Coordinates of C-alpha atoms in Angstrom, one line a residue:
M1 CA 66.9 -85.2 -9.0
P2 CA 64.0 -83.4 -10.7
E3 CA 62.9 -85.1 -13.9
N4 CA 64.3 -83.7 -17.2
L5 CA 61.7 -81.4 -18.7
L6 CA 63.3 -80.5 -22.0
S7 CA 63.3 -84.2 -23.1
Q8 CA 59.5 -84.1 -22.8
I9 CA 58.9 -81.1 -25.0
H10 CA 58.5 -81.7 -28.7
N11 CA 56.7 -78.5 -29.5
P12 CA 55.3 -75.4 -27.8
T13 CA 52.0 -77.2 -27.1
D14 CA 54.0 -79.5 -24.8
L15 CA 55.7 -76.5 -23.2
R16 CA 52.3 -74.9 -22.3
Q17 CA 51.5 -78.0 -20.2
L18 CA 54.2 -77.0 -17.7
S19 CA 53.5 -74.9 -14.7
E20 CA 55.2 -71.5 -14.5
Q21 CA 57.2 -72.7 -11.5
Q22 CA 58.8 -75.4 -13.7
L23 CA 60.1 -72.8 -16.3
P24 CA 63.3 -71.8 -14.5
Q25 CA 64.4 -75.4 -14.5
L26 CA 63.5 -75.7 -18.2
A27 CA 65.6 -72.5 -18.9
N28 CA 68.6 -74.1 -17.2
E29 CA 68.2 -77.3 -19.2
L30 CA 67.7 -75.4 -22.5
R31 CA 70.9 -73.4 -21.9
D32 CA 72.8 -76.6 -21.1
F33 CA 71.5 -78.3 -24.2
I34 CA 72.6 -75.4 -26.4
I35 CA 76.0 -75.3 -24.8
D36 CA 76.4 -79.1 -25.1
I37 CA 75.7 -79.1 -28.9
V38 CA 77.4 -75.8 -29.9
S39 CA 80.6 -76.7 -27.9
V40 CA 81.1 -79.7 -30.3
K41 CA 79.3 -78.7 -33.5
E42 CA 80.1 -74.9 -33.4
G43 CA 77.6 -72.1 -34.2
H44 CA 76.3 -68.9 -32.8
L45 CA 76.4 -69.2 -29.0
G46 CA 76.1 -66.0 -27.1
A47 CA 72.9 -64.6 -28.7
S48 CA 70.9 -67.7 -28.1
L49 CA 72.0 -68.0 -24.5
G50 CA 70.9 -64.5 -23.9
V51 CA 67.3 -65.0 -24.8
V52 CA 66.5 -68.4 -23.3
E53 CA 63.9 -67.0 -20.8
L54 CA 62.4 -64.7 -23.5
T55 CA 62.1 -67.6 -25.9
I56 CA 60.4 -69.9 -23.4
A57 CA 58.1 -67.0 -22.3
L58 CA 57.1 -66.2 -25.9
H59 CA 56.1 -69.7 -26.7
Y60 CA 54.5 -70.2 -23.3
V61 CA 52.2 -67.1 -23.6
F62 CA 51.5 -66.9 -27.3
N63 CA 49.8 -69.6 -29.3
T64 CA 52.6 -70.2 -31.8
P65 CA 52.6 -71.0 -34.7
E66 CA 49.1 -69.5 -35.1
D67 CA 50.5 -66.4 -33.4
L68 CA 53.4 -65.2 -35.6
L69 CA 56.9 -64.8 -34.1
V70 CA 59.7 -63.2 -36.2
W71 CA 63.3 -63.2 -35.0
D72 CA 65.5 -60.5 -36.3
V73 CA 68.7 -61.8 -37.9
G74 CA 68.2 -65.2 -36.2
H75 CA 71.5 -65.6 -34.4
Q76 CA 69.4 -65.9 -31.2
A77 CA 66.9 -68.5 -32.5
Y78 CA 68.5 -71.8 -31.3
G79 CA 66.3 -72.1 -28.3
H80 CA 63.3 -71.4 -30.5
K81 CA 64.3 -74.2 -32.9
I82 CA 64.9 -76.6 -30.1
L83 CA 61.4 -76.0 -28.6
S84 CA 59.7 -76.1 -32.0
E85 CA 60.1 -79.7 -33.1
R86 CA 63.9 -79.7 -33.9
R87 CA 65.5 -80.7 -30.7
A88 CA 66.2 -84.3 -31.9
K89 CA 68.1 -82.9 -35.0
F90 CA 69.6 -79.8 -33.5
D91 CA 73.0 -81.5 -33.7
T92 CA 72.8 -81.2 -37.5
N93 CA 72.6 -77.4 -37.2
R94 CA 74.6 -75.7 -40.0
Q95 CA 75.9 -78.9 -41.4
L96 CA 75.4 -80.1 -45.0
G97 CA 71.9 -81.6 -45.2
G98 CA 71.0 -80.5 -41.6
I99 CA 68.9 -77.7 -40.2
S100 CA 69.8 -74.1 -41.0
G101 CA 71.5 -71.9 -38.5
F102 CA 68.8 -69.3 -39.1
P103 CA 65.0 -69.3 -39.1
K104 CA 63.8 -70.6 -42.5
R105 CA 60.2 -70.9 -43.7
S106 CA 60.7 -74.1 -45.6
E107 CA 62.1 -75.8 -42.5
S108 CA 59.3 -75.3 -40.0
V109 CA 55.9 -73.6 -39.7
Y110 CA 57.3 -72.0 -36.5
D111 CA 59.8 -70.1 -38.6
T112 CA 57.4 -67.5 -39.9
F113 CA 59.9 -65.5 -41.9
G114 CA 63.3 -66.4 -43.3
V115 CA 66.1 -64.2 -41.9
G116 CA 69.9 -63.9 -41.7
H117 CA 70.5 -60.2 -42.4
S118 CA 69.5 -57.7 -39.7
S119 CA 66.6 -55.2 -39.2
T120 CA 63.9 -57.0 -41.3
S121 CA 61.7 -58.2 -38.4
I122 CA 59.6 -55.1 -37.8
S123 CA 58.7 -54.7 -41.4
A124 CA 57.9 -58.4 -41.9
A125 CA 55.8 -58.6 -38.7
L126 CA 54.0 -55.4 -39.6
G127 CA 53.2 -56.8 -43.0
M128 CA 51.8 -59.9 -41.4
A129 CA 49.7 -57.9 -38.9
I130 CA 48.2 -55.7 -41.7
A131 CA 47.4 -58.8 -43.7
S132 CA 45.6 -60.3 -40.7
H133 CA 43.4 -57.3 -40.3
L134 CA 42.6 -57.3 -44.0
K135 CA 41.5 -60.9 -43.6
G136 CA 39.3 -60.0 -40.7
D137 CA 41.5 -61.6 -38.0
F138 CA 41.9 -59.1 -35.2
E139 CA 43.0 -61.6 -32.5
K140 CA 46.2 -63.0 -34.1
Q141 CA 49.4 -61.7 -32.4
H142 CA 52.5 -60.6 -34.4
I143 CA 55.7 -60.4 -32.5
A144 CA 59.1 -59.0 -33.7
V145 CA 62.2 -59.7 -31.6
I146 CA 65.0 -57.3 -32.5
G147 CA 68.3 -56.4 -30.9
D148 CA 69.6 -53.0 -30.0
A149 CA 72.2 -53.2 -32.7
S150 CA 69.6 -54.1 -35.4
I151 CA 67.0 -51.5 -34.4
A152 CA 69.5 -48.7 -35.2
S153 CA 69.4 -49.7 -38.8
G154 CA 67.4 -47.5 -41.2
M155 CA 65.0 -50.3 -42.2
A156 CA 64.0 -50.9 -38.6
F157 CA 63.1 -47.2 -38.3
E158 CA 61.2 -47.3 -41.5
G159 CA 59.1 -50.2 -40.0
L160 CA 58.6 -48.3 -36.7
N161 CA 57.6 -45.1 -38.6
H162 CA 54.9 -47.0 -40.5
A163 CA 53.7 -49.1 -37.7
G164 CA 53.1 -46.0 -35.5
V165 CA 50.3 -44.8 -37.8
T166 CA 48.5 -48.1 -38.0
D167 CA 46.3 -50.1 -35.7
A168 CA 48.2 -53.2 -36.4
N169 CA 48.3 -55.8 -33.7
L170 CA 52.1 -55.7 -33.5
L171 CA 54.4 -56.3 -30.6
V172 CA 58.1 -55.2 -31.0
I173 CA 60.4 -56.6 -28.4
L174 CA 63.7 -54.8 -28.0
N175 CA 66.3 -57.3 -26.8
D176 CA 68.8 -54.8 -25.4
N177 CA 72.2 -56.2 -24.5
A178 CA 74.3 -53.4 -25.9
I179 CA 76.0 -55.6 -28.4
G180 CA 75.5 -57.1 -31.9
I181 CA 78.5 -59.1 -33.0
D182 CA 80.6 -56.2 -31.9
P183 CA 79.5 -53.6 -29.3
S184 CA 76.6 -51.4 -30.4
V185 CA 77.5 -47.9 -31.5
G186 CA 75.7 -44.6 -32.1
A187 CA 73.4 -42.1 -30.5
L188 CA 70.5 -44.6 -30.3
K189 CA 72.6 -46.9 -28.2
N190 CA 73.4 -44.0 -25.9
Y191 CA 69.7 -43.2 -25.7
F192 CA 68.7 -46.8 -24.7
T193 CA 71.6 -46.8 -22.1
A194 CA 70.1 -43.6 -20.6
V195 CA 66.6 -45.2 -20.5
K196 CA 68.1 -48.3 -18.7
E197 CA 69.8 -46.1 -16.2
G198 CA 66.7 -44.0 -15.5
K199 CA 68.3 -40.8 -16.9
N200 CA 65.6 -40.3 -19.5
P201 CA 62.3 -38.7 -18.4
K202 CA 59.2 -40.7 -19.1
Q203 CA 57.6 -37.9 -21.1
N204 CA 60.7 -37.8 -23.4
N205 CA 60.3 -41.4 -24.6
M206 CA 61.1 -41.5 -28.4
I207 CA 59.2 -44.8 -28.8
K208 CA 56.1 -43.4 -27.3
S209 CA 56.4 -40.4 -29.6
L210 CA 56.1 -42.9 -32.5
N211 CA 52.7 -43.9 -31.1
F212 CA 53.7 -47.2 -29.6
D213 CA 52.5 -48.4 -26.2
Y214 CA 55.9 -48.5 -24.6
S215 CA 56.7 -50.6 -21.5
G216 CA 60.0 -51.4 -19.8
P217 CA 62.8 -51.7 -19.4
I218 CA 62.4 -55.0 -17.6
D219 CA 64.8 -57.8 -16.7
G220 CA 64.8 -60.3 -19.6
H221 CA 66.1 -63.1 -17.4
D222 CA 63.3 -62.8 -14.9
I223 CA 61.0 -65.3 -16.6
F224 CA 58.1 -64.6 -14.3
G225 CA 58.3 -60.9 -14.9
V226 CA 58.6 -61.4 -18.7
I227 CA 55.6 -63.7 -18.7
K228 CA 53.5 -61.3 -16.7
E229 CA 54.3 -58.4 -19.0
L230 CA 53.6 -60.5 -22.2
K231 CA 50.2 -61.5 -20.8
R232 CA 49.4 -57.9 -20.1
L233 CA 50.5 -56.8 -23.6
Q234 CA 48.6 -59.7 -25.2
K235 CA 45.4 -57.9 -24.3
I236 CA 46.3 -54.5 -25.7
K237 CA 45.5 -53.7 -29.3
G238 CA 47.6 -51.7 -31.7
P239 CA 51.4 -51.3 -31.9
K240 CA 53.3 -52.1 -28.6
F241 CA 56.9 -52.0 -27.7
L242 CA 58.5 -54.0 -24.9
H243 CA 62.1 -53.1 -23.8
I244 CA 63.9 -55.9 -22.1
I245 CA 67.4 -56.0 -20.7
T246 CA 69.5 -59.2 -21.3
T247 CA 73.1 -60.4 -21.1
K248 CA 74.5 -61.9 -24.2
G249 CA 76.1 -65.3 -23.3
K250 CA 74.0 -65.6 -20.1
G251 CA 74.8 -68.8 -18.2
L252 CA 78.4 -69.3 -19.5
L253 CA 80.8 -67.1 -17.5
Q254 CA 83.3 -66.8 -20.3
A255 CA 80.6 -65.9 -22.9
E256 CA 79.3 -63.2 -20.6
A257 CA 82.8 -61.8 -20.0
D258 CA 83.9 -61.8 -23.7
Q259 CA 80.8 -61.4 -25.7
V260 CA 82.6 -60.7 -29.0
K261 CA 84.7 -63.8 -28.9
Y262 CA 81.8 -66.0 -27.8
H263 CA 79.3 -64.8 -30.5
A264 CA 80.5 -67.8 -32.5
P265 CA 83.4 -69.2 -30.6
G266 CA 84.0 -72.5 -32.6
K267 CA 84.5 -75.6 -30.5
F268 CA 85.0 -75.1 -26.7
D269 CA 85.0 -77.0 -23.5
K270 CA 81.3 -77.1 -22.3
T271 CA 82.4 -77.3 -18.6
T272 CA 85.1 -74.6 -18.5
G273 CA 84.1 -72.6 -21.5
E274 CA 87.7 -72.6 -22.7
I275 CA 87.8 -72.3 -26.5
H276 CA 89.7 -75.1 -28.3
H277 CA 92.2 -72.9 -30.3
K278 CA 93.6 -74.5 -33.4
S279 CA 97.3 -73.9 -33.6
E280 CA 97.8 -71.0 -36.0
E281 CA 101.6 -70.8 -35.6
H282 CA 102.4 -72.1 -39.0
L283 CA 99.2 -71.2 -40.8
P284 CA 99.0 -68.3 -43.3
P285 CA 97.0 -65.3 -42.2
K286 CA 93.3 -64.9 -42.9
Y287 CA 92.4 -62.7 -45.8
Q288 CA 90.5 -60.4 -43.4
D289 CA 93.7 -59.9 -41.4
V290 CA 95.8 -59.2 -44.5
F291 CA 93.3 -56.5 -45.4
G292 CA 93.2 -55.0 -41.9
L293 CA 97.0 -55.0 -41.3
T294 CA 97.8 -53.8 -44.8
L295 CA 95.3 -51.0 -44.5
L296 CA 96.9 -50.0 -41.2
E297 CA 100.3 -50.1 -42.8
L298 CA 99.1 -47.8 -45.6
A299 CA 97.2 -45.5 -43.3
K300 CA 100.4 -44.8 -41.4
Q301 CA 101.9 -43.4 -44.6
N302 CA 98.8 -41.8 -46.1
E303 CA 96.8 -39.5 -43.9
K304 CA 94.0 -39.3 -46.4
I305 CA 93.0 -43.0 -45.9
I306 CA 89.7 -43.6 -44.2
G307 CA 88.3 -46.9 -43.1
I308 CA 84.5 -47.5 -42.8
T309 CA 82.6 -50.6 -41.8
P310 CA 78.9 -51.2 -41.0
A311 CA 79.1 -53.0 -37.6
M312 CA 81.8 -55.6 -38.5
P313 CA 85.1 -54.2 -37.2
S314 CA 86.2 -57.6 -35.8
G315 CA 85.0 -59.7 -38.7
S316 CA 86.6 -57.4 -41.2
S317 CA 89.7 -56.7 -39.2
L318 CA 89.2 -52.9 -39.5
K319 CA 89.7 -53.1 -35.7
F320 CA 93.4 -52.7 -36.2
M321 CA 93.1 -49.3 -37.8
M322 CA 90.3 -48.3 -35.4
E323 CA 92.7 -48.9 -32.5
A324 CA 95.5 -46.9 -34.1
F325 CA 93.4 -44.1 -35.8
P326 CA 90.0 -44.0 -34.1
K327 CA 89.1 -40.7 -35.9
R328 CA 89.9 -42.2 -39.3
A329 CA 88.4 -45.7 -39.0
L330 CA 84.6 -45.7 -38.3
D331 CA 82.1 -48.3 -37.3
V332 CA 78.8 -46.8 -38.4
G333 CA 76.6 -49.6 -37.0
I334 CA 74.3 -51.8 -39.1
A335 CA 73.8 -49.2 -41.8
E336 CA 75.2 -50.4 -45.1
Q337 CA 73.4 -47.7 -47.1
H338 CA 74.7 -45.0 -44.8
A339 CA 78.2 -46.5 -45.0
V340 CA 78.3 -46.3 -48.8
T341 CA 77.0 -42.8 -49.1
L342 CA 79.1 -41.6 -46.2
S343 CA 82.1 -43.0 -48.1
A344 CA 80.9 -41.2 -51.2
G345 CA 80.6 -37.9 -49.3
M346 CA 84.2 -38.3 -48.0
A347 CA 85.5 -39.1 -51.5
T348 CA 84.1 -35.8 -52.8
Q349 CA 86.5 -34.1 -50.4
G350 CA 89.5 -35.9 -51.6
M351 CA 89.6 -38.7 -48.9
I352 CA 90.7 -42.2 -49.9
V353 CA 87.9 -44.3 -48.5
F354 CA 88.1 -48.0 -47.9
C355 CA 84.5 -49.1 -47.4
N356 CA 84.7 -52.6 -46.0
I357 CA 81.5 -54.6 -46.2
Y358 CA 80.8 -58.4 -46.4
S359 CA 79.8 -59.2 -50.0
T360 CA 76.3 -60.4 -48.9
F361 CA 75.7 -57.2 -47.0
L362 CA 76.6 -54.9 -49.8
Q363 CA 73.5 -56.1 -51.5
R364 CA 71.6 -54.0 -49.0
A365 CA 73.2 -50.8 -50.4
Y366 CA 72.9 -51.5 -54.1
D367 CA 71.1 -48.2 -54.9
Q368 CA 73.8 -46.3 -53.1
V369 CA 76.6 -48.0 -55.0
I370 CA 74.9 -47.1 -58.3
H371 CA 73.4 -43.6 -57.5
D372 CA 75.8 -42.2 -55.0
V373 CA 79.1 -43.7 -56.1
A374 CA 79.3 -45.0 -59.6
L375 CA 77.0 -42.4 -61.3
Q376 CA 79.3 -39.7 -59.9
N377 CA 82.4 -41.8 -60.6
L378 CA 83.7 -41.4 -57.1
P379 CA 86.8 -43.5 -56.4
V380 CA 85.4 -45.3 -53.3
I381 CA 87.3 -48.5 -52.6
F382 CA 84.9 -51.3 -51.7
C383 CA 86.6 -54.2 -49.9
L384 CA 84.2 -57.1 -50.1
D385 CA 85.1 -59.6 -47.4
R386 CA 83.5 -63.1 -47.4
S387 CA 83.0 -63.2 -51.2
G388 CA 82.2 -66.5 -52.7
L389 CA 81.0 -69.5 -50.7
V390 CA 81.3 -68.8 -46.9
G391 CA 80.3 -72.2 -45.5
E392 CA 78.0 -73.0 -42.6
D393 CA 76.1 -69.7 -42.5
G394 CA 74.5 -70.8 -45.7
A395 CA 72.3 -69.1 -48.3
T396 CA 71.8 -65.8 -46.5
H397 CA 75.5 -65.2 -46.3
H398 CA 77.2 -66.6 -49.4
G399 CA 78.9 -63.8 -51.3
V400 CA 78.2 -65.2 -54.7
F401 CA 76.2 -62.4 -56.4
D402 CA 78.7 -59.5 -56.3
I403 CA 80.3 -60.1 -59.6
A404 CA 76.9 -60.3 -61.4
Y405 CA 75.4 -57.3 -59.6
L406 CA 78.4 -55.1 -59.9
R407 CA 79.6 -56.0 -63.4
C408 CA 76.6 -54.2 -65.0
I409 CA 77.4 -50.9 -63.3
P410 CA 79.2 -48.3 -65.5
N411 CA 82.5 -47.0 -64.1
M412 CA 82.9 -49.9 -61.7
I413 CA 86.3 -51.8 -61.5
I414 CA 86.1 -55.3 -60.2
Y415 CA 89.2 -57.1 -58.9
A416 CA 89.5 -60.6 -57.4
P417 CA 93.0 -61.3 -56.1
M418 CA 94.3 -64.8 -56.4
N419 CA 96.1 -64.7 -53.1
E420 CA 96.9 -62.4 -50.2
I421 CA 100.0 -60.9 -51.9
A422 CA 97.8 -59.7 -54.8
L423 CA 95.3 -58.4 -52.2
R424 CA 98.1 -56.3 -50.5
N425 CA 99.2 -55.0 -53.9
I426 CA 95.7 -53.9 -55.1
L427 CA 95.1 -52.1 -51.7
Y428 CA 98.4 -50.3 -52.2
T429 CA 97.6 -49.5 -55.8
A430 CA 94.1 -48.3 -55.0
Q431 CA 95.3 -45.8 -52.4
L432 CA 97.7 -44.2 -54.9
G433 CA 94.6 -42.9 -56.7
L434 CA 92.1 -44.3 -59.1
N435 CA 89.8 -42.7 -61.7
H436 CA 86.9 -45.0 -60.9
P437 CA 85.3 -46.8 -57.9
I438 CA 86.7 -50.3 -57.4
A439 CA 85.3 -53.5 -55.7
I440 CA 88.0 -55.8 -54.4
R441 CA 86.5 -59.2 -53.6
Y442 CA 88.2 -61.7 -51.4
P443 CA 87.1 -64.9 -49.5
R444 CA 86.7 -66.0 -46.0
G445 CA 89.6 -68.2 -44.9
R446 CA 93.4 -68.4 -45.6
G447 CA 95.6 -68.6 -48.6
I448 CA 99.4 -68.4 -48.7
T449 CA 102.1 -67.2 -46.4
V450 CA 102.7 -63.4 -46.7
D451 CA 106.1 -61.8 -46.7
W452 CA 105.2 -58.6 -44.9
Q453 CA 108.6 -57.1 -45.7
K454 CA 108.3 -57.5 -49.4
P455 CA 107.8 -54.1 -51.2
F456 CA 104.4 -53.4 -52.6
E457 CA 103.9 -53.6 -56.4
V458 CA 101.6 -51.4 -58.5
I459 CA 99.0 -53.4 -60.3
E460 CA 98.1 -52.3 -63.8
I461 CA 94.4 -52.0 -64.1
G462 CA 92.7 -54.4 -66.4
I463 CA 95.6 -56.7 -67.1
G464 CA 95.4 -60.5 -67.0
K465 CA 98.2 -62.9 -66.5
C466 CA 99.3 -66.3 -68.1
L467 CA 100.1 -68.7 -65.3
K468 CA 100.7 -71.7 -67.5
Q469 CA 101.1 -72.3 -71.2
G470 CA 99.2 -75.0 -73.1
T471 CA 98.4 -76.3 -76.5
K472 CA 94.7 -77.1 -76.7
T473 CA 92.4 -75.8 -73.9
A474 CA 92.6 -72.5 -71.9
V475 CA 91.4 -72.4 -68.4
I476 CA 90.5 -68.9 -67.3
S477 CA 90.0 -68.3 -63.6
S478 CA 89.2 -65.2 -61.6
G479 CA 90.0 -64.9 -57.9
T480 CA 91.2 -67.5 -55.3
I481 CA 89.3 -70.3 -57.1
G482 CA 92.2 -70.3 -59.5
N483 CA 94.2 -72.1 -56.8
N484 CA 91.9 -75.1 -57.3
V485 CA 93.0 -75.1 -60.9
I486 CA 96.6 -75.1 -59.9
E487 CA 96.0 -77.9 -57.5
A488 CA 94.2 -80.0 -60.1
F489 CA 97.1 -79.6 -62.5
S490 CA 99.5 -80.8 -59.8
K491 CA 97.5 -84.0 -59.4
M492 CA 97.3 -84.8 -63.1
E493 CA 100.0 -86.7 -65.0
N494 CA 100.0 -84.8 -68.3
T495 CA 98.8 -81.2 -68.5
D496 CA 100.6 -80.0 -71.6
A497 CA 97.3 -79.4 -73.4
F498 CA 96.1 -77.0 -70.8
A499 CA 96.9 -73.3 -70.3
H500 CA 95.9 -71.3 -67.3
Y501 CA 95.1 -67.6 -67.2
D502 CA 94.4 -65.5 -64.1
F503 CA 91.9 -62.7 -64.9
A504 CA 91.9 -60.9 -61.6
F505 CA 90.1 -58.0 -63.3
V506 CA 86.6 -59.0 -64.1
K507 CA 86.0 -55.5 -65.2
P508 CA 87.7 -54.1 -67.3
L509 CA 88.6 -57.3 -69.0
D510 CA 92.0 -57.7 -70.6
E511 CA 90.6 -57.8 -74.2
K512 CA 94.0 -57.9 -75.8
L513 CA 94.8 -61.1 -73.9
L514 CA 91.3 -62.5 -74.6
H515 CA 91.8 -62.1 -78.4
L516 CA 95.1 -64.0 -78.0
I517 CA 93.4 -66.8 -76.1
F518 CA 90.5 -67.1 -78.5
N519 CA 92.8 -67.2 -81.5
T520 CA 95.1 -69.8 -79.9
Y521 CA 93.0 -72.4 -78.2
Q522 CA 90.4 -74.9 -79.4
S523 CA 88.3 -74.7 -76.3
I524 CA 87.9 -72.5 -73.2
I525 CA 86.9 -73.3 -69.6
T526 CA 86.0 -70.4 -67.2
I527 CA 85.8 -70.9 -63.5
E528 CA 84.6 -68.6 -60.7
D529 CA 83.2 -68.8 -57.1
G530 CA 80.3 -66.5 -58.0
A531 CA 76.9 -66.9 -59.6
I532 CA 77.3 -68.3 -63.1
K533 CA 74.4 -66.2 -64.4
G534 CA 75.8 -62.8 -65.2
G535 CA 79.1 -63.5 -63.7
F536 CA 82.7 -63.8 -64.9
G537 CA 82.1 -66.6 -67.3
S538 CA 79.1 -64.7 -68.8
A539 CA 81.5 -61.8 -69.4
I540 CA 83.8 -64.1 -71.4
V541 CA 80.8 -65.4 -73.4
E542 CA 79.7 -61.9 -74.1
F543 CA 83.2 -61.0 -75.4
S544 CA 83.1 -64.1 -77.6
K545 CA 79.7 -63.2 -79.2
E546 CA 80.7 -59.6 -79.6
H547 CA 83.8 -60.5 -81.6
D548 CA 82.2 -63.5 -83.5
Y549 CA 84.4 -66.2 -82.0
T550 CA 83.0 -69.7 -82.3
T551 CA 85.4 -71.3 -79.7
P552 CA 83.4 -73.6 -77.4
I553 CA 83.2 -72.2 -73.9
K554 CA 82.4 -74.2 -70.7
T555 CA 81.5 -72.0 -67.7
L556 CA 81.9 -73.3 -64.2
G557 CA 80.6 -71.5 -61.1
I558 CA 77.7 -71.3 -58.7
P559 CA 74.6 -72.7 -60.3
D560 CA 71.4 -70.7 -60.7
Q561 CA 70.0 -71.7 -57.3
F562 CA 70.5 -70.7 -53.6
I563 CA 73.2 -72.8 -52.1
E564 CA 72.5 -74.0 -48.6
H565 CA 74.9 -74.5 -45.6
G566 CA 77.8 -76.9 -45.3
S567 CA 81.6 -76.6 -45.2
I568 CA 83.2 -74.6 -48.0
A569 CA 84.9 -77.8 -49.3
E570 CA 81.5 -79.6 -49.4
L571 CA 79.8 -76.8 -51.1
Q572 CA 82.5 -76.3 -53.7
K573 CA 82.1 -80.0 -54.5
L574 CA 78.3 -79.6 -54.7
C575 CA 78.8 -76.8 -57.2
G576 CA 81.5 -78.7 -59.2
I577 CA 84.3 -76.2 -58.6
D578 CA 86.4 -78.2 -56.2
M579 CA 89.8 -79.7 -57.3
E580 CA 88.5 -83.2 -57.9
S581 CA 85.5 -82.0 -60.0
L582 CA 87.9 -79.8 -62.0
M583 CA 90.1 -82.8 -62.7
V584 CA 87.1 -84.7 -64.2
V585 CA 86.2 -81.7 -66.4
L586 CA 89.8 -81.3 -67.6
K587 CA 90.2 -84.9 -68.4
N588 CA 87.0 -84.8 -70.5
A589 CA 88.0 -81.5 -72.2

């Protein structure tokens, strides 16, 4: 048996002591190590397995961390983390207090740029390269590793466009595996496919036309070929572009065969690859599936309904409508800005557009929400999946800012259903026709059982609801976090003093009901799963000040800091909005 190589490598300096002939063995060990940990601890699997040889080659050829390596998104950076001083604690990946699932500057000098959202690597690495030149360092290498799904984004093209007119010492590596989380889409994907298949003439290379020294495509799993090409490119100055072909999930047959499912498969058998499915027979449906199946149900009855998602058809469950109505349900790729303005354009022509974007990704299209939708008062229906705390993906993915950043926009309606039944009803209500754009925010996870045969109900815009009468303190919640309030009451012996109100509409607020609350109760507690600064509680405080009420108000929500990774239950407890923390607050009220 050959000795274990990975156990001897603490950092890339150790890696560089190996001979090239030893690297294939190391690649096998690194894959096995990733599979061993992720099969038990969960995480992003397929992307990291696909770049094992590239990861080793990059750290072997370049003098990291002095040479600067930027990973786009970071789903594929597990091997990088393991080789750069985090092997011993990789089993804490994505867990509370453990290492992040994405590159993070505060975690390691080898993580040169914090990532989590796509298409930032080229701009970041170019910025580093220009800075190096300004400081007189013309030898430092700057490498951006970007996937074929991410490079189709507008921001990536902005970076390429700029880099092509500089003499920056920049190497862009296109990791081309024809898939992001879902299969890549669009004309650029078709172009790269043509290049791979030799159907595109050399003189018609679009990357060369942008003034990059283009090479490839080469086999990204041939570690000797990758090292040879990296060493050649290392000696060339100016912007360079290396096109490599890889297989997402490489080394685990099931992950290669079903790349969507094994992007982040949960727990699985490391030997057979079989996913350990939790029994879902008696579980309520996921919010995303309630959205997707309800939209399909409505689309069958209303031919004006359009569904749009930027590269998340599986995660958002728009896939159901895409399968049934492929011309009316569109995956536009990683292009949130385009998705929003495309929706706006369709809305001008009388279409009823459901623009389905994760809350954290809508941040990337903020100008379009304001300028293209709200300013023109176009009734686009934004369905914000993964709102609130999302768990192990951490700070880059928590959807906790949407209330604060949308509430200040004129014409915008904001609705947070308390459960899946309310989600179904607001989707039904919205497609009947609204006079304004609306943002419907709902969480990752499950809520209550849905009676799919129950008729839809029209929701009256801007109306709150009393869920429980009380005598002293009013608890006002918005969204699914209100279920924590209900659970807290169920655990307490005497709750006569407490009333509970569900304000699903953050905007417009039910001011009539608020006047009643402020004139009835001695104190008020607000609770939300969004940022406390500028959020729902702030709206209640603003109302109080505007109308000269002096009733004490305690606001509970996400504190003014970035929340790291952990389970949703752990993070709610950390933020003081879990059921047990609420009980303490209520008892002291």
